[in-house]
PDB file of C-alpha atoms in Angstrom:
ATOM      1  CA  MET C   1     354.374 157.646 165.361  1.00  0.00           C
ATOM      2  CA  ALA C   2     352.321 157.155 162.198  1.00  0.00           C
ATOM      3  CA  ALA C   3     349.196 157.111 164.352  1.00  0.00           C
ATOM      4  CA  GLU C   4     350.147 160.507 165.803  1.00  0.00           C
ATOM      5  CA  THR C   5     350.638 161.953 162.321  1.00  0.00           C
ATOM      6  CA  ALA C   6     347.293 160.581 161.192  1.00  0.00           C
ATOM      7  CA  ALA C   7     345.600 161.991 164.288  1.00  0.00           C
ATOM      8  CA  ASN C   8     347.137 165.411 163.698  1.00  0.00           C
ATOM      9  CA  ALA C   9     346.080 165.324 160.059  1.00  0.00           C
ATOM     10  CA  SER C  10     342.473 164.771 161.120  1.00  0.00           C
ATOM     11  CA  ILE C  11     342.536 168.073 163.003  1.00  0.00           C
ATOM     12  CA  ASP C  12     341.440 170.074 160.003  1.00  0.00           C
ATOM     13  CA  THR C  13     341.909 173.652 161.162  1.00  0.00           C
ATOM     14  CA  PRO C  14     342.628 176.455 158.712  1.00  0.00           C
ATOM     15  CA  THR C  15     346.215 177.683 158.700  1.00  0.00           C
ATOM     16  CA  GLU C  16     345.202 181.267 157.936  1.00  0.00           C
ATOM     17  CA  PRO C  17     342.827 183.592 159.786  1.00  0.00           C
ATOM     18  CA  ILE C  18     339.213 183.485 158.653  1.00  0.00           C
ATOM     19  CA  PRO C  19     337.671 186.918 157.960  1.00  0.00           C
ATOM     20  CA  ILE C  20     334.270 187.214 159.660  1.00  0.00           C
ATOM     21  CA  GLU C  21     331.462 189.356 158.261  1.00  0.00           C
ATOM     22  CA  GLY C  22     328.722 188.995 160.844  1.00  0.00           C
ATOM     23  CA  ARG C  23     327.193 186.935 163.608  1.00  0.00           C
ATOM     24  CA  ASP C  24     326.117 184.029 161.398  1.00  0.00           C
ATOM     25  CA  GLU C  25     329.654 183.567 160.063  1.00  0.00           C
ATOM     26  CA  LEU C  26     331.146 183.629 163.559  1.00  0.00           C
ATOM     27  CA  ASP C  27     328.512 181.143 164.754  1.00  0.00           C
ATOM     28  CA  ASP C  28     329.335 178.846 161.804  1.00  0.00           C
ATOM     29  CA  VAL C  29     333.091 178.993 162.504  1.00  0.00           C
ATOM     30  CA  THR C  30     332.709 178.375 166.249  1.00  0.00           C
ATOM     31  CA  ALA C  31     330.374 175.456 165.507  1.00  0.00           C
ATOM     32  CA  GLU C  32     332.666 173.928 162.868  1.00  0.00           C
ATOM     33  CA  TYR C  33     335.972 174.082 164.769  1.00  0.00           C
ATOM     34  CA  ASP C  34     336.616 172.865 168.326  1.00  0.00           C
ATOM     35  CA  VAL C  35     338.723 175.860 169.386  1.00  0.00           C
ATOM     36  CA  VAL C  36     338.504 179.319 167.819  1.00  0.00           C
ATOM     37  CA  LEU C  37     340.472 182.433 168.711  1.00  0.00           C
ATOM     38  CA  ALA C  38     338.423 185.467 167.634  1.00  0.00           C
ATOM     39  CA  ASP C  39     340.511 188.587 167.068  1.00  0.00           C
ATOM     40  CA  PHE C  40     338.388 191.738 167.321  1.00  0.00           C
ATOM     41  CA  HIS C  41     340.552 194.438 165.721  1.00  0.00           C
ATOM     42  CA  ALA C  42     340.527 197.679 163.741  1.00  0.00           C
ATOM     43  CA  GLU C  43     342.693 198.799 160.823  1.00  0.00           C
ATOM     44  CA  TRP C  44     343.568 202.095 162.584  1.00  0.00           C
ATOM     45  CA  CYS C  45     344.650 200.365 165.809  1.00  0.00           C
ATOM     46  CA  GLY C  46     348.425 200.332 166.355  1.00  0.00           C
ATOM     47  CA  PRO C  47     348.361 197.580 169.012  1.00  0.00           C
ATOM     48  CA  CYS C  48     346.201 195.481 166.663  1.00  0.00           C
ATOM     49  CA  GLN C  49     348.842 195.825 163.963  1.00  0.00           C
ATOM     50  CA  MET C  50     351.508 194.741 166.464  1.00  0.00           C
ATOM     51  CA  LEU C  51     349.434 191.682 167.381  1.00  0.00           C
ATOM     52  CA  GLU C  52     348.642 190.653 163.786  1.00  0.00           C
ATOM     53  CA  PRO C  53     351.837 188.628 163.093  1.00  0.00           C
ATOM     54  CA  ILE C  54     351.357 186.775 166.388  1.00  0.00           C
ATOM     55  CA  VAL C  55     347.752 185.924 165.534  1.00  0.00           C
ATOM     56  CA  ASP C  56     348.824 184.777 162.056  1.00  0.00           C
ATOM     57  CA  ARG C  57     351.470 182.467 163.582  1.00  0.00           C
ATOM     58  CA  LEU C  58     348.938 181.033 166.028  1.00  0.00           C
ATOM     59  CA  ALA C  59     346.635 180.205 163.113  1.00  0.00           C
ATOM     60  CA  THR C  60     349.483 178.342 161.423  1.00  0.00           C
ATOM     61  CA  GLU C  61     351.126 176.676 164.416  1.00  0.00           C
ATOM     62  CA  THR C  62     348.287 175.718 166.787  1.00  0.00           C
ATOM     63  CA  ASN C  63     345.216 173.507 166.621  1.00  0.00           C
ATOM     64  CA  ALA C  64     342.978 176.552 167.014  1.00  0.00           C
ATOM     65  CA  SER C  65     341.231 178.288 164.157  1.00  0.00           C
ATOM     66  CA  VAL C  66     341.569 182.064 164.098  1.00  0.00           C
ATOM     67  CA  ALA C  67     338.689 184.378 163.213  1.00  0.00           C
ATOM     68  CA  LYS C  68     339.422 188.029 162.363  1.00  0.00           C
ATOM     69  CA  ILE C  69     336.632 190.519 163.058  1.00  0.00           C
ATOM     70  CA  ASP C  70     337.014 194.164 162.030  1.00  0.00           C
ATOM     71  CA  ILE C  71     335.011 196.082 164.640  1.00  0.00           C
ATOM     72  CA  ASP C  72     334.349 199.001 162.286  1.00  0.00           C
ATOM     73  CA  GLU C  73     332.649 196.688 159.803  1.00  0.00           C
ATOM     74  CA  ASN C  74     330.966 194.551 162.480  1.00  0.00           C
ATOM     75  CA  GLN C  75     329.924 197.010 165.190  1.00  0.00           C
ATOM     76  CA  GLN C  76     326.887 194.999 166.290  1.00  0.00           C
ATOM     77  CA  LEU C  77     328.965 191.831 166.657  1.00  0.00           C
ATOM     78  CA  ALA C  78     331.556 193.735 168.695  1.00  0.00           C
ATOM     79  CA  ARG C  79     328.766 195.045 170.967  1.00  0.00           C
ATOM     80  CA  THR C  80     327.334 191.547 171.333  1.00  0.00           C
ATOM     81  CA  TYR C  81     330.668 190.306 172.693  1.00  0.00           C
ATOM     82  CA  GLY C  82     331.262 193.332 174.902  1.00  0.00           C
ATOM     83  CA  VAL C  83     334.243 194.644 172.984  1.00  0.00           C
ATOM     84  CA  ARG C  84     335.106 198.014 174.511  1.00  0.00           C
ATOM     85  CA  GLY C  85     338.718 198.268 173.364  1.00  0.00           C
ATOM     86  CA  VAL C  86     340.892 196.735 170.703  1.00  0.00           C
ATOM     87  CA  PRO C  87     342.508 194.399 170.341  1.00  0.00           C
ATOM     88  CA  THR C  88     340.133 192.067 172.148  1.00  0.00           C
ATOM     89  CA  LEU C  89     340.638 188.329 171.787  1.00  0.00           C
ATOM     90  CA  ALA C  90     337.827 185.910 172.604  1.00  0.00           C
ATOM     91  CA  LEU C  91     338.507 182.189 172.821  1.00  0.00           C
ATOM     92  CA  PHE C  92     335.734 179.741 171.990  1.00  0.00           C
ATOM     93  CA  ALA C  93     335.815 176.043 172.852  1.00  0.00           C
ATOM     94  CA  GLU C  94     333.128 173.708 171.554  1.00  0.00           C
ATOM     95  CA  GLY C  95     331.004 176.659 170.460  1.00  0.00           C
ATOM     96  CA  GLU C  96     331.061 178.545 173.766  1.00  0.00           C
ATOM     97  CA  GLN C  97     333.115 181.599 174.705  1.00  0.00           C
ATOM     98  CA  VAL C  98     335.499 180.492 177.457  1.00  0.00           C
ATOM     99  CA  GLU C  99     338.046 183.328 177.667  1.00  0.00           C
ATOM    100  CA  LYS C 100     338.412 187.003 176.782  1.00  0.00           C
ATOM    101  CA  VAL C 101     341.565 189.126 176.918  1.00  0.00           C
ATOM    102  CA  VAL C 102     341.979 192.787 176.047  1.00  0.00           C
ATOM    103  CA  GLY C 103     345.141 194.422 174.786  1.00  0.00           C
ATOM    104  CA  VAL C 104     348.338 193.127 173.283  1.00  0.00           C
ATOM    105  CA  GLN C 105     349.346 189.757 174.686  1.00  0.00           C
ATOM    106  CA  SER C 106     352.597 187.918 174.122  1.00  0.00           C
ATOM    107  CA  GLU C 107     352.659 184.959 171.781  1.00  0.00           C
ATOM    108  CA  GLU C 108     353.533 182.713 174.734  1.00  0.00           C
ATOM    109  CA  GLN C 109     350.513 183.906 176.736  1.00  0.00           C
ATOM    110  CA  LEU C 110     348.122 183.329 173.847  1.00  0.00           C
ATOM    111  CA  ARG C 111     349.660 179.982 172.931  1.00  0.00           C
ATOM    112  CA  SER C 112     349.313 178.847 176.565  1.00  0.00           C
ATOM    113  CA  LEU C 113     345.677 179.989 176.641  1.00  0.00           C
ATOM    114  CA  ILE C 114     344.895 178.062 173.447  1.00  0.00           C
ATOM    115  CA  GLU C 115     346.718 174.944 174.654  1.00  0.00           C
ATOM    116  CA  GLN C 116     344.478 174.772 177.738  1.00  0.00           C
ATOM    117  CA  TYR C 117     341.629 173.896 175.356  1.00  0.00           C
ATOM    118  CA  THR C 118     343.401 171.990 172.561  1.00  0.00           C
ATOM    119  CA  GLU C 119     345.418 169.441 174.538  1.00  0.00           C
TER     120      GLU C 119
END
């Protein structure tokens, strides 16, 4: 059991979402962490506000890092990733985008998606 605790401690993922301010920052985060859930959102978006507590919990309770990208402040980055509606969640594994979902998702759905790449 001590070995499991030590192994979990070596998974050094942030427990809070990381605010992203451009392509270079997102590239750095996806390169640094094995699994990253990128939350493309907007302050004015009601569904984004509904999803925020779920995304915050996922940052705390999973082995994925969470990146928060405000599409109004990062329009070019949103275009690069084909964001046409918010919220859009992109999942990166080992630096590559592997999944993309649009709209509010349940915590269970997102947790299951993340676990496919963290276990």
